[in-house]
Amino acid sequence: MEEDRLYAWGRRIRAFRKLKGYTQKELARALHVSVSVLGAVERGYKAPSPEFLAEIAQVLEVDLQELKGDMDQENGERGDNDDASNRPY
C-alpha cells in the first residue's frame, strides 16, 4: 500500500514538472538536490517530506493542495506526519 502511495506521489511530481517545462536536472538544481534524489522521488523509491513537497510546489508555481490532489484523503492522513528518515535530503 505504501509503495502505491509513493509511486502516485512520484507520478504527480513528474507530471507537474513536465507540465511546467522542467527537466529533472533543472528542477533538481532549483530544489538544491541531486538529480538522483529527485529521480528516486519521482520513481517512488523515496518518500517526499512535507517540506520537500512545499518546495517543489513553490518552484513549480503550483498550489500545494493542487500538487497533493486527493493523496491525503486516500489514506485518511493529513500528510504532515513525517518520518525524518524518509526525507529525500
Short mmCIF file of N, CA and C in Angstrom, two decimals:
data_model
loop_
_atom_site.label_atom_id
_atom_site.label_comp_id
_atom_site.label_asym_id
_atom_site.label_seq_id
_atom_site.Cartn_x
_atom_site.Cartn_y
_atom_site.Cartn_z
N MET A 1 0.83 -1.19 0.00
CA MET A 1 0.00 0.00 0.00
C MET A 1 0.87 1.25 0.00
N GLU A 2 1.89 1.29 0.84
CA GLU A 2 2.78 2.45 0.91
C GLU A 2 3.52 2.63 -0.42
N GLU A 3 3.89 1.52 -1.06
CA GLU A 3 4.59 1.61 -2.35
C GLU A 3 3.70 2.26 -3.40
N ASP A 4 2.42 1.94 -3.39
CA ASP A 4 1.49 2.56 -4.34
C ASP A 4 1.39 4.06 -4.09
N ARG A 5 1.37 4.43 -2.84
CA ARG A 5 1.28 5.86 -2.48
C ARG A 5 2.53 6.60 -2.93
N LEU A 6 3.70 6.01 -2.70
CA LEU A 6 4.94 6.65 -3.12
C LEU A 6 5.00 6.78 -4.64
N TYR A 7 4.56 5.75 -5.33
CA TYR A 7 4.53 5.78 -6.79
C TYR A 7 3.60 6.88 -7.28
N ALA A 8 2.45 7.02 -6.64
CA ALA A 8 1.48 8.06 -7.03
C ALA A 8 2.06 9.45 -6.80
N TRP A 9 2.74 9.65 -5.66
CA TRP A 9 3.40 10.94 -5.42
C TRP A 9 4.39 11.24 -6.53
N GLY A 10 5.20 10.27 -6.83
CA GLY A 10 6.22 10.46 -7.86
C GLY A 10 5.63 10.80 -9.20
N ARG A 11 4.57 10.12 -9.57
CA ARG A 11 3.91 10.40 -10.85
C ARG A 11 3.34 11.81 -10.89
N ARG A 12 2.77 12.26 -9.79
CA ARG A 12 2.21 13.62 -9.74
C ARG A 12 3.32 14.66 -9.86
N ILE A 13 4.40 14.44 -9.13
CA ILE A 13 5.53 15.38 -9.19
C ILE A 13 6.10 15.42 -10.60
N ARG A 14 6.29 14.25 -11.18
CA ARG A 14 6.83 14.18 -12.54
C ARG A 14 5.90 14.87 -13.53
N ALA A 15 4.61 14.63 -13.41
CA ALA A 15 3.64 15.23 -14.33
C ALA A 15 3.67 16.76 -14.24
N PHE A 16 3.70 17.29 -13.02
CA PHE A 16 3.75 18.74 -12.87
C PHE A 16 5.08 19.30 -13.36
N ARG A 17 6.17 18.57 -13.12
CA ARG A 17 7.48 19.02 -13.60
C ARG A 17 7.45 19.16 -15.12
N LYS A 18 6.94 18.14 -15.79
CA LYS A 18 6.89 18.17 -17.25
C LYS A 18 5.91 19.23 -17.75
N LEU A 19 4.79 19.36 -17.09
CA LEU A 19 3.80 20.37 -17.46
C LEU A 19 4.40 21.78 -17.42
N LYS A 20 5.26 22.00 -16.44
CA LYS A 20 5.89 23.32 -16.28
C LYS A 20 7.16 23.47 -17.11
N GLY A 21 7.54 22.42 -17.84
CA GLY A 21 8.66 22.51 -18.76
C GLY A 21 10.04 22.34 -18.15
N TYR A 22 10.12 21.72 -16.98
CA TYR A 22 11.40 21.48 -16.33
C TYR A 22 11.95 20.11 -16.69
N THR A 23 13.24 20.02 -16.87
CA THR A 23 13.91 18.72 -16.91
C THR A 23 14.17 18.32 -15.47
N GLN A 24 14.51 17.05 -15.26
CA GLN A 24 14.88 16.63 -13.90
C GLN A 24 16.07 17.44 -13.41
N LYS A 25 17.03 17.64 -14.28
CA LYS A 25 18.24 18.36 -13.89
C LYS A 25 17.91 19.80 -13.47
N GLU A 26 17.06 20.47 -14.22
CA GLU A 26 16.68 21.85 -13.90
C GLU A 26 15.93 21.94 -12.58
N LEU A 27 14.97 21.04 -12.39
CA LEU A 27 14.20 21.07 -11.14
C LEU A 27 15.08 20.70 -9.96
N ALA A 28 15.91 19.70 -10.12
CA ALA A 28 16.82 19.30 -9.03
C ALA A 28 17.71 20.47 -8.63
N ARG A 29 18.23 21.16 -9.61
CA ARG A 29 19.09 22.32 -9.33
C ARG A 29 18.31 23.40 -8.57
N ALA A 30 17.08 23.67 -8.99
CA ALA A 30 16.25 24.68 -8.33
C ALA A 30 15.90 24.28 -6.90
N LEU A 31 15.82 22.97 -6.65
CA LEU A 31 15.49 22.45 -5.32
C LEU A 31 16.72 22.20 -4.46
N HIS A 32 17.90 22.37 -5.05
CA HIS A 32 19.16 22.13 -4.34
C HIS A 32 19.30 20.67 -3.88
N VAL A 33 18.88 19.76 -4.75
CA VAL A 33 19.07 18.33 -4.51
C VAL A 33 19.70 17.73 -5.76
N SER A 34 20.20 16.52 -5.64
CA SER A 34 20.79 15.86 -6.80
C SER A 34 19.68 15.32 -7.71
N VAL A 35 20.04 15.10 -8.95
CA VAL A 35 19.11 14.50 -9.91
C VAL A 35 18.71 13.11 -9.43
N SER A 36 19.64 12.40 -8.82
CA SER A 36 19.31 11.05 -8.35
C SER A 36 18.27 11.08 -7.23
N VAL A 37 18.31 12.08 -6.37
CA VAL A 37 17.30 12.20 -5.30
C VAL A 37 15.94 12.49 -5.93
N LEU A 38 15.89 13.47 -6.82
CA LEU A 38 14.62 13.79 -7.47
C LEU A 38 14.10 12.59 -8.25
N GLY A 39 14.98 11.90 -8.95
CA GLY A 39 14.58 10.72 -9.70
C GLY A 39 14.02 9.64 -8.79
N ALA A 40 14.64 9.45 -7.64
CA ALA A 40 14.15 8.44 -6.69
C ALA A 40 12.76 8.80 -6.17
N VAL A 41 12.52 10.08 -5.94
CA VAL A 41 11.19 10.52 -5.50
C VAL A 41 10.19 10.28 -6.62
N GLU A 42 10.55 10.68 -7.85
CA GLU A 42 9.64 10.52 -8.98
C GLU A 42 9.33 9.05 -9.27
N ARG A 43 10.27 8.16 -9.01
CA ARG A 43 10.04 6.73 -9.25
C ARG A 43 9.37 6.04 -8.06
N GLY A 44 9.16 6.76 -6.98
CA GLY A 44 8.50 6.18 -5.82
C GLY A 44 9.42 5.42 -4.90
N TYR A 45 10.73 5.63 -5.02
CA TYR A 45 11.70 4.95 -4.15
C TYR A 45 11.95 5.70 -2.85
N LYS A 46 11.70 7.01 -2.86
CA LYS A 46 11.88 7.83 -1.66
C LYS A 46 10.60 8.61 -1.40
N ALA A 47 10.25 8.72 -0.13
CA ALA A 47 9.06 9.48 0.25
C ALA A 47 9.40 10.97 0.33
N PRO A 48 8.61 11.81 -0.32
CA PRO A 48 8.85 13.25 -0.20
C PRO A 48 8.31 13.75 1.14
N SER A 49 9.14 14.49 1.86
CA SER A 49 8.68 15.06 3.13
C SER A 49 7.73 16.21 2.84
N PRO A 50 6.92 16.60 3.81
CA PRO A 50 6.03 17.75 3.61
C PRO A 50 6.80 19.01 3.21
N GLU A 51 7.98 19.19 3.80
CA GLU A 51 8.79 20.36 3.47
C GLU A 51 9.27 20.30 2.02
N PHE A 52 9.68 19.11 1.57
CA PHE A 52 10.15 18.95 0.21
C PHE A 52 9.01 19.16 -0.78
N LEU A 53 7.82 18.66 -0.45
CA LEU A 53 6.65 18.89 -1.30
C LEU A 53 6.34 20.37 -1.42
N ALA A 54 6.45 21.08 -0.31
CA ALA A 54 6.19 22.52 -0.32
C ALA A 54 7.20 23.23 -1.22
N GLU A 55 8.46 22.82 -1.16
CA GLU A 55 9.49 23.41 -2.02
C GLU A 55 9.21 23.13 -3.48
N ILE A 56 8.82 21.91 -3.78
CA ILE A 56 8.50 21.54 -5.16
C ILE A 56 7.35 22.41 -5.67
N ALA A 57 6.31 22.51 -4.88
CA ALA A 57 5.15 23.32 -5.27
C ALA A 57 5.55 24.78 -5.51
N GLN A 58 6.40 25.30 -4.65
CA GLN A 58 6.84 26.69 -4.79
C GLN A 58 7.64 26.89 -6.08
N VAL A 59 8.58 26.00 -6.33
CA VAL A 59 9.42 26.13 -7.53
C VAL A 59 8.57 25.97 -8.79
N LEU A 60 7.64 25.02 -8.78
CA LEU A 60 6.79 24.78 -9.95
C LEU A 60 5.64 25.77 -10.06
N GLU A 61 5.52 26.62 -9.05
CA GLU A 61 4.46 27.63 -9.01
C GLU A 61 3.07 27.01 -9.13
N VAL A 62 2.86 25.97 -8.32
CA VAL A 62 1.54 25.36 -8.20
C VAL A 62 1.16 25.36 -6.73
N ASP A 63 -0.12 25.35 -6.48
CA ASP A 63 -0.61 25.29 -5.12
C ASP A 63 -0.27 23.92 -4.53
N LEU A 64 0.14 23.89 -3.28
CA LEU A 64 0.49 22.63 -2.64
C LEU A 64 -0.67 21.65 -2.67
N GLN A 65 -1.88 22.13 -2.44
CA GLN A 65 -3.05 21.24 -2.49
C GLN A 65 -3.26 20.69 -3.89
N GLU A 66 -2.95 21.49 -4.91
CA GLU A 66 -3.06 21.02 -6.29
C GLU A 66 -2.04 19.90 -6.53
N LEU A 67 -0.82 20.09 -6.01
CA LEU A 67 0.20 19.07 -6.15
C LEU A 67 -0.20 17.79 -5.40
N LYS A 68 -0.77 17.96 -4.23
CA LYS A 68 -1.19 16.80 -3.43
C LYS A 68 -2.40 16.11 -4.03
N GLY A 69 -3.28 16.87 -4.67
CA GLY A 69 -4.51 16.28 -5.20
C GLY A 69 -5.31 15.69 -4.07
N ASP A 70 -5.77 14.46 -4.21
CA ASP A 70 -6.52 13.81 -3.14
C ASP A 70 -5.68 12.76 -2.42
N MET A 71 -4.35 12.92 -2.51
CA MET A 71 -3.44 11.95 -1.88
C MET A 71 -3.68 11.82 -0.38
N ASP A 72 -3.92 12.93 0.31
CA ASP A 72 -4.10 12.87 1.76
C ASP A 72 -5.37 12.11 2.14
N GLN A 73 -6.41 12.27 1.36
CA GLN A 73 -7.67 11.63 1.68
C GLN A 73 -7.65 10.14 1.40
N GLU A 74 -6.80 9.69 0.48
CA GLU A 74 -6.76 8.28 0.13
C GLU A 74 -6.49 7.38 1.33
N ASN A 75 -5.64 7.82 2.22
CA ASN A 75 -5.29 7.01 3.38
C ASN A 75 -5.77 7.63 4.68
N GLY A 76 -6.63 8.65 4.59
CA GLY A 76 -7.15 9.28 5.79
C GLY A 76 -6.09 10.03 6.57
N GLU A 77 -5.05 10.51 5.89
CA GLU A 77 -3.96 11.20 6.55
C GLU A 77 -3.97 12.66 6.16
N ARG A 78 -3.36 13.49 7.00
CA ARG A 78 -3.23 14.90 6.69
C ARG A 78 -1.99 15.17 5.87
N GLY A 79 -1.04 14.26 5.85
CA GLY A 79 0.15 14.44 5.05
C GLY A 79 1.29 15.12 5.76
N ASP A 80 1.09 15.53 7.01
CA ASP A 80 2.17 16.21 7.70
C ASP A 80 2.80 15.33 8.78
N ASN A 81 2.51 14.07 8.78
CA ASN A 81 3.15 13.14 9.70
C ASN A 81 4.39 12.62 9.02
N ASP A 82 5.51 13.23 9.32
CA ASP A 82 6.74 12.96 8.59
C ASP A 82 7.71 12.19 9.43
N ASP A 83 8.29 11.19 8.82
CA ASP A 83 9.38 10.45 9.45
C ASP A 83 10.68 10.98 8.86
N ALA A 84 11.52 11.56 9.68
CA ALA A 84 12.72 12.21 9.20
C ALA A 84 13.58 11.27 8.35
N SER A 85 13.52 9.98 8.59
CA SER A 85 14.35 9.05 7.83
C SER A 85 13.90 8.92 6.38
N ASN A 86 12.69 9.38 6.07
CA ASN A 86 12.16 9.32 4.71
C ASN A 86 12.44 10.58 3.91
N ARG A 87 13.05 11.56 4.51
CA ARG A 87 13.29 12.80 3.80
C ARG A 87 14.28 12.59 2.67
N PRO A 88 13.99 13.19 1.51
CA PRO A 88 14.86 12.97 0.37
C PRO A 88 16.14 13.74 0.41
N TYR A 89 16.36 14.59 1.43
CA TYR A 89 17.62 15.33 1.52
C TYR A 89 17.94 15.63 2.94
#
